[in-house]
Amino acid sequence: SSTVNSPSTKAAIADFTAQYPNTKHVQVDAVSYTGIIKANENSFGKAVLPKYRFDRADLIVSFGADFLGTWISPVEFSRQYTSKRNNTALQGKKMSRHIQFETGMSLTGTNADARLPLKPSEEGIALLNLYAALGGAVTGTKPLANNPNAEKAIALAAKELAAAKGRALVISGSNDVSTQIVVNAINSILGSYGTTIDLDNPSYQYAGNDAEFAEFVNEMNRSEVDAVFFLNTNPAYEFNDTKAFTDALAKVKLRVSFADRKDETSSLCQIIAPNHHYLESWGDSNPVEGYYTIVQPAINPVNNSRNAEQGLLIWSEGAVTDYYQYIQNNWAKTVLAQSGTSWKELLQKGSVSLPERSAGTYTFSRELDSVVQTILAESSTLAKGGDNAVEL
């Protein structure tokens, strides 16, 4: 599936897995943020997508992250960002400053105080140079070839970041684990964890795992998968090696899709069991830690479809197979019990917010030697390719 942040859908999948213990749930997203998640696991032992607080940052330095347009949660970030950029609303308080390093012009870049062009092959090196300029111990870096403006900008950014410790935020749009590890090291020096970066109240909007999906393709190739179900995902279109995926999928005996149409993946399946449209169905969501919403249908089902979760419940042979009742039962023993809210109040308000956890501080303490070598090798590969490679 794509990322599942619905508590009831997760529970239905867990019940199905309990009935069929050889089941494995693999999540993969068309736009992947695995690099950030794995970097946080590597750096701090927390495999999460952080909650970023642009409203708490006096200085934002972004390397290719279009956080106002496409990156992770642009609507949420835009509201935070503008709250620190509106001089009238701030009533004389300090406005935030924003420096953007990027290859192509983005919505975020057009709003920056300073925007510096940077090739894809230069991003990792630029971050290493910034880390070194902030006092980080790193060897093996090299200057940004033929880009003296970027070198000067990195030096100036380092001075401004050092002056804004505890109120600074450095981000990168890269999906490369090594690059994101360097970003973590920089933010650790700046004291960003617990202030502008929150690892204890994370975002659940993206939880895809590229490595798990790659292994799933390998398992299909080895004929180790007897049945596969696709929910809200179309890897035959989205995966970077379509032929490898489709060839492997052909070796699976039972292929079921919950798609509402014959897309690239469902057309390769023997069975299409159409899921309800979201306007036809009950559901729920937990996009960020502590915030839960209920999804209510606006219309009756138009066609002969049913919730994918209801199919899983029926096949699980559980006591409750009606998905509406299942959601109600799940909320009654979890969120409603914790918040003291009734089902009727939930339907009226639409959401429940639980108290936030205290955002802890985290210190980066690992060596960067292997990370540096990986970044330099990747930089060389991109440069040889004319910086035309695009991360997917």
Coordinates of C-alpha atoms in Angstrom, one line a residue, residues 7-388:
P7 CA -5.8 3.7 12.8
S8 CA -8.7 1.5 11.8
T9 CA -7.1 0.5 8.5
K10 CA -4.0 -0.5 10.4
A11 CA -6.1 -2.4 12.9
A12 CA -7.9 -4.3 10.1
I13 CA -4.5 -5.2 8.4
A14 CA -3.2 -6.4 11.8
D15 CA -6.3 -8.6 12.2
F16 CA -5.8 -10.0 8.7
T17 CA -2.1 -10.6 9.5
A18 CA -3.1 -12.4 12.8
Q19 CA -5.3 -14.7 10.8
Y20 CA -2.7 -15.3 8.1
P21 CA 0.7 -15.0 9.9
N22 CA 2.8 -15.1 6.7
T23 CA 1.4 -11.7 5.7
K24 CA 3.7 -8.7 5.4
H25 CA 2.5 -5.2 5.0
V26 CA 4.9 -3.1 2.7
Q27 CA 4.3 0.6 2.4
V28 CA 5.7 2.5 -0.6
D29 CA 5.0 6.1 -1.7
A30 CA 5.2 7.6 -5.2
V31 CA 7.1 10.5 -3.6
S32 CA 9.5 8.9 -1.1
Y33 CA 10.8 10.4 2.1
T34 CA 12.6 7.2 3.2
G35 CA 15.9 9.2 3.2
I36 CA 14.8 11.4 6.1
I37 CA 13.2 8.5 8.0
K38 CA 16.2 6.2 7.7
A39 CA 18.6 9.0 8.5
N40 CA 16.8 9.7 11.8
E41 CA 16.9 6.0 12.6
N42 CA 20.6 6.0 11.9
S43 CA 21.3 9.2 13.8
F44 CA 19.0 9.0 16.8
G45 CA 17.3 5.5 16.8
K46 CA 14.0 7.0 15.8
A47 CA 12.7 6.0 12.3
V48 CA 10.2 8.9 12.0
L49 CA 9.4 11.9 9.7
P50 CA 9.9 14.9 12.1
K51 CA 7.4 17.6 12.8
Y52 CA 9.1 20.8 11.4
R53 CA 8.3 24.1 13.1
F54 CA 8.9 26.9 10.7
D55 CA 7.0 29.3 13.0
R56 CA 9.8 28.9 15.6
A57 CA 12.7 29.5 13.2
D58 CA 14.4 32.9 13.0
L59 CA 16.6 31.5 10.1
I60 CA 15.7 28.9 7.6
V61 CA 18.3 27.4 5.2
S62 CA 16.8 25.0 2.6
F63 CA 18.7 22.9 0.2
G64 CA 16.2 22.0 -2.6
A65 CA 13.3 21.5 -0.2
D66 CA 10.2 23.2 -1.8
F67 CA 8.4 23.3 1.6
L68 CA 5.9 25.9 0.3
G69 CA 5.0 24.0 -2.8
T70 CA 5.6 20.3 -2.8
W71 CA 7.7 19.1 0.2
I72 CA 5.9 16.9 2.8
S73 CA 3.2 19.2 4.1
P74 CA 3.2 22.5 2.2
V75 CA -0.2 23.8 3.5
E76 CA 0.9 23.3 7.1
F77 CA 4.4 24.7 6.4
S78 CA 3.0 27.8 4.5
R79 CA 0.8 28.7 7.5
Q80 CA 3.8 28.4 9.9
Y81 CA 6.2 30.2 7.5
T82 CA 3.8 33.2 6.9
S83 CA 3.3 33.7 10.6
K84 CA 7.0 34.7 10.9
R85 CA 7.0 36.7 7.7
N86 CA 4.0 39.1 8.3
N87 CA 5.5 42.3 9.8
T88 CA 2.0 43.6 10.7
A89 CA 1.1 40.5 12.6
L90 CA 4.5 40.3 14.3
Q91 CA 4.0 43.8 15.6
G92 CA 7.6 44.8 15.5
K93 CA 9.0 41.3 16.4
K94 CA 11.8 39.9 14.4
M95 CA 10.9 38.4 11.0
S96 CA 12.4 35.2 10.0
R97 CA 15.2 35.1 7.3
H98 CA 15.2 32.5 4.6
I99 CA 18.1 31.3 2.4
Q100 CA 17.3 28.9 -0.4
F101 CA 19.9 26.7 -2.3
E102 CA 18.2 24.9 -5.3
T103 CA 18.7 23.8 -8.9
G104 CA 15.4 24.9 -10.5
M105 CA 13.2 27.8 -9.5
S106 CA 10.5 26.7 -7.0
L107 CA 7.7 28.4 -5.2
T108 CA 9.8 28.4 -2.0
G109 CA 12.8 29.8 -3.8
T110 CA 10.7 32.8 -5.1
N111 CA 9.9 33.7 -1.5
A112 CA 13.4 33.5 -0.1
D113 CA 15.4 36.5 1.0
A114 CA 18.4 35.0 -0.8
R115 CA 18.3 32.3 -3.5
L116 CA 21.5 30.6 -4.7
P117 CA 21.7 28.2 -7.8
L118 CA 23.2 24.9 -6.9
K119 CA 23.7 21.8 -9.1
P120 CA 22.4 18.4 -7.8
S121 CA 26.0 17.2 -7.7
E122 CA 26.9 20.1 -5.4
E123 CA 24.2 19.8 -2.8
G124 CA 25.9 17.1 -0.7
I125 CA 29.3 18.8 -0.8
A126 CA 27.7 22.2 0.1
L127 CA 26.1 20.6 3.2
L128 CA 29.4 19.0 4.2
N129 CA 31.1 22.4 3.8
L130 CA 28.4 24.1 5.9
Y131 CA 28.8 21.4 8.6
A132 CA 32.6 22.0 8.6
A133 CA 32.1 25.8 8.7
L134 CA 29.9 25.3 11.8
G135 CA 32.7 23.5 13.6
G136 CA 31.8 19.9 12.6
A137 CA 34.7 17.4 12.3
V138 CA 34.8 16.3 8.7
T139 CA 37.6 15.4 6.3
G140 CA 37.7 14.7 2.6
T141 CA 35.5 17.6 1.4
K142 CA 36.3 19.7 -1.6
P143 CA 35.3 23.1 -2.8
L144 CA 32.3 23.7 -5.0
A145 CA 33.9 23.6 -8.5
N146 CA 33.2 26.7 -10.6
N147 CA 30.6 28.0 -8.0
P148 CA 32.4 30.7 -6.0
N149 CA 29.0 32.4 -5.2
A150 CA 27.8 29.2 -3.5
E151 CA 31.0 29.0 -1.5
K152 CA 30.6 32.5 -0.3
A153 CA 27.0 32.0 0.5
I154 CA 27.8 28.8 2.5
A155 CA 30.3 30.8 4.6
L156 CA 27.8 33.6 5.2
A157 CA 25.0 31.1 6.0
A158 CA 27.2 29.4 8.6
K159 CA 27.8 32.7 10.4
E160 CA 24.1 33.5 10.4
L161 CA 23.2 30.0 11.6
A162 CA 25.7 30.2 14.4
A163 CA 24.2 33.4 15.6
A164 CA 20.7 31.9 15.5
K165 CA 21.4 28.7 17.5
G166 CA 18.2 27.3 19.0
R167 CA 16.1 29.2 16.5
A168 CA 17.5 27.9 13.2
L169 CA 16.4 25.2 10.8
V170 CA 18.3 23.5 8.0
I171 CA 16.4 21.1 5.7
S172 CA 17.1 19.3 2.4
G173 CA 14.8 17.9 -0.2
S174 CA 17.1 15.0 -1.0
N175 CA 15.9 11.4 -0.5
D176 CA 19.5 10.3 0.0
V177 CA 20.1 8.8 3.5
S178 CA 23.8 10.1 3.7
T179 CA 22.8 13.6 2.7
Q180 CA 20.0 13.6 5.4
I181 CA 22.5 12.3 8.0
V182 CA 24.7 15.4 7.4
V183 CA 21.5 17.6 7.7
N184 CA 20.9 15.9 11.1
A185 CA 24.5 16.6 12.2
I186 CA 24.1 20.3 11.3
N187 CA 20.8 20.7 13.1
S188 CA 22.3 19.0 16.2
I189 CA 25.1 21.6 16.3
L190 CA 22.4 24.3 15.9
G191 CA 20.3 23.0 18.8
S192 CA 17.3 22.6 16.5
Y193 CA 16.0 19.4 18.1
G194 CA 13.3 20.2 20.6
T195 CA 12.7 23.7 19.1
T196 CA 12.4 23.8 15.3
I197 CA 12.5 20.0 14.8
D198 CA 10.3 17.7 16.9
L199 CA 11.0 13.9 16.8
D200 CA 8.6 13.1 19.5
N201 CA 5.4 14.3 17.8
P202 CA 6.2 13.1 14.3
S203 CA 4.3 13.3 11.1
Y204 CA 2.7 10.1 9.8
Q205 CA 1.9 11.4 6.3
Y206 CA 4.7 9.4 4.7
A207 CA 6.0 6.1 6.0
G208 CA 7.1 4.3 2.8
N209 CA 10.1 2.1 3.0
D210 CA 12.0 1.9 -0.4
A211 CA 14.3 -0.9 0.8
E212 CA 11.3 -3.1 1.9
F213 CA 9.6 -2.6 -1.4
A214 CA 12.8 -3.5 -3.3
E215 CA 13.1 -6.7 -1.2
F216 CA 9.4 -7.4 -2.0
V217 CA 10.2 -7.3 -5.7
N218 CA 13.2 -9.7 -5.1
E219 CA 10.9 -12.1 -3.1
M220 CA 8.4 -12.1 -6.0
N221 CA 11.3 -12.9 -8.4
R222 CA 12.3 -15.8 -6.2
S223 CA 8.7 -17.1 -6.3
E224 CA 8.4 -16.6 -2.6
V225 CA 5.1 -14.6 -2.8
D226 CA 1.9 -16.6 -3.3
A227 CA -0.6 -13.7 -3.0
V228 CA -0.4 -9.9 -3.2
F229 CA -2.9 -7.2 -2.5
F230 CA -2.5 -3.6 -3.7
L231 CA -4.2 -0.8 -1.8
N232 CA -4.0 2.9 -3.0
T233 CA -0.8 2.2 -4.9
N234 CA 0.2 1.8 -8.5
P235 CA 3.9 0.5 -8.5
A236 CA 3.7 -0.6 -12.2
Y237 CA 3.5 3.1 -12.9
E238 CA 5.4 4.7 -10.0
F239 CA 8.3 2.3 -9.5
N240 CA 11.6 3.4 -11.2
D241 CA 12.1 0.0 -12.8
T242 CA 8.7 -0.9 -14.3
K243 CA 9.9 -4.0 -16.2
A244 CA 11.6 -5.5 -13.1
F245 CA 8.4 -5.1 -11.1
T246 CA 6.0 -6.4 -13.8
D247 CA 8.2 -9.4 -14.6
A248 CA 8.4 -10.3 -10.9
L249 CA 4.6 -9.8 -10.4
A250 CA 3.8 -12.3 -13.1
K251 CA 5.3 -15.0 -10.9
V252 CA 2.7 -14.4 -8.1
K253 CA -0.2 -16.9 -8.2
L254 CA -2.9 -14.6 -6.7
R255 CA -2.9 -10.8 -7.6
V256 CA -5.7 -8.6 -6.1
S257 CA -6.1 -4.9 -6.5
F258 CA -8.5 -2.6 -4.6
A259 CA -8.2 0.1 -7.3
D260 CA -11.4 1.7 -8.6
R261 CA -10.2 1.4 -12.2
K262 CA -7.9 -0.6 -14.5
D263 CA -4.6 1.3 -13.9
E264 CA -1.1 0.0 -14.8
T265 CA -1.0 -2.3 -11.8
S266 CA -4.6 -3.5 -11.4
S267 CA -4.7 -4.5 -15.1
L268 CA -2.0 -7.0 -14.2
C269 CA -4.1 -8.6 -11.5
Q270 CA -6.7 -11.4 -11.8
I271 CA -9.1 -9.7 -9.4
I272 CA -10.1 -6.0 -9.0
A273 CA -12.2 -5.5 -5.9
P274 CA -13.1 -1.8 -6.1
N275 CA -12.7 0.3 -2.9
H276 CA -15.3 2.9 -2.0
H277 CA -14.5 6.5 -3.1
Y278 CA -13.6 8.5 0.0
L279 CA -16.9 10.5 -0.3
E280 CA -18.8 7.2 0.0
S281 CA -17.0 5.7 2.9
W282 CA -16.4 5.8 6.6
G283 CA -12.8 6.1 7.7
D284 CA -10.3 7.9 9.9
S285 CA -6.8 9.4 9.9
N286 CA -3.9 10.1 12.2
P287 CA -1.7 12.4 10.1
V288 CA 0.5 13.7 12.9
E289 CA 1.0 12.5 16.5
G290 CA -1.9 13.4 18.8
Y291 CA -4.3 14.5 16.0
Y292 CA -7.1 12.2 14.9
T293 CA -9.9 12.8 12.4
I294 CA -13.0 10.9 11.4
V295 CA -14.1 10.5 7.8
Q296 CA -17.8 10.5 7.2
P297 CA -19.5 9.6 3.9
A298 CA -21.2 12.4 1.9
I299 CA -23.1 10.1 -0.5
N300 CA -24.2 6.5 -0.7
P301 CA -22.0 4.2 -2.9
V302 CA -22.8 4.8 -6.6
N303 CA -21.4 1.6 -7.9
N304 CA -21.0 -2.0 -6.7
S305 CA -18.0 -1.4 -4.4
R306 CA -17.1 -1.9 -0.7
N307 CA -14.4 -0.8 1.7
A308 CA -11.1 -2.7 1.2
E309 CA -11.0 -2.9 5.0
Q310 CA -14.3 -4.7 5.1
G311 CA -13.0 -7.2 2.7
L312 CA -10.0 -7.8 5.0
L313 CA -12.3 -8.1 8.0
I314 CA -14.5 -10.7 6.2
W315 CA -11.5 -12.7 5.1
S316 CA -10.1 -12.5 8.6
E317 CA -13.3 -14.2 9.9
G318 CA -13.4 -11.8 12.9
A319 CA -16.4 -11.1 15.1
V320 CA -17.1 -7.7 13.4
T321 CA -17.1 -7.5 9.6
D322 CA -19.0 -4.2 9.3
Y323 CA -16.4 -1.6 8.8
Y324 CA -18.5 1.3 10.3
Q325 CA -19.0 -0.7 13.5
Y326 CA -15.3 -1.7 13.5
I327 CA -14.2 2.0 13.3
Q328 CA -16.6 2.9 16.1
N329 CA -15.3 0.0 18.3
N330 CA -11.7 0.9 17.6
W331 CA -12.2 4.5 18.5
A332 CA -14.1 3.6 21.7
K333 CA -11.2 1.7 23.1
T334 CA -8.5 4.0 22.0
V335 CA -8.8 7.8 21.2
L336 CA -12.3 8.3 22.7
A337 CA -11.2 6.6 25.9
Q338 CA -8.1 8.7 26.1
S339 CA -9.8 12.0 25.3
G340 CA -13.1 11.5 27.2
T341 CA -15.0 12.3 24.0
S342 CA -18.2 10.5 23.0
W343 CA -18.9 9.2 19.5
K344 CA -21.6 11.8 19.0
E345 CA -19.2 14.6 20.0
L346 CA -16.6 13.2 17.6
L347 CA -19.1 13.2 14.7
Q348 CA -20.0 16.8 15.5
K349 CA -16.4 18.1 15.8
G350 CA -14.8 15.8 13.3
S351 CA -11.5 15.5 15.1
V352 CA -9.8 15.0 18.4
S353 CA -6.5 16.4 19.6
L354 CA -4.6 14.8 22.4
P355 CA -1.9 16.6 24.4
E356 CA 1.4 16.9 22.7
R357 CA 4.4 15.0 24.1
S358 CA 7.3 17.1 25.3
A359 CA 9.8 17.6 22.4
G360 CA 13.1 16.1 23.5
T361 CA 16.6 17.3 22.5
Y362 CA 18.8 15.0 20.5
T363 CA 22.5 15.1 20.0
F364 CA 24.3 13.7 16.9
S365 CA 27.3 11.7 17.9
R366 CA 28.3 9.3 15.1
E367 CA 31.3 9.5 12.8
L368 CA 30.8 10.9 9.3
D369 CA 33.7 9.3 7.5
S370 CA 31.7 6.7 5.6
V371 CA 28.9 9.2 4.9
V372 CA 31.4 11.7 3.4
Q373 CA 32.8 9.0 1.1
T374 CA 29.3 8.1 0.0
I375 CA 28.4 11.7 -0.7
L376 CA 31.6 12.3 -2.7
A377 CA 31.0 9.2 -4.8
E378 CA 27.4 10.2 -5.5
S379 CA 28.4 13.7 -6.3
S380 CA 31.0 12.5 -8.8
T381 CA 28.4 10.2 -10.5
L382 CA 25.9 13.1 -10.8
A383 CA 28.6 15.4 -12.2
K384 CA 29.6 12.8 -14.8
G385 CA 26.0 12.5 -15.9
G386 CA 25.8 16.2 -16.5
D387 CA 23.6 16.7 -13.3
N388 CA 20.7 15.4 -15.3

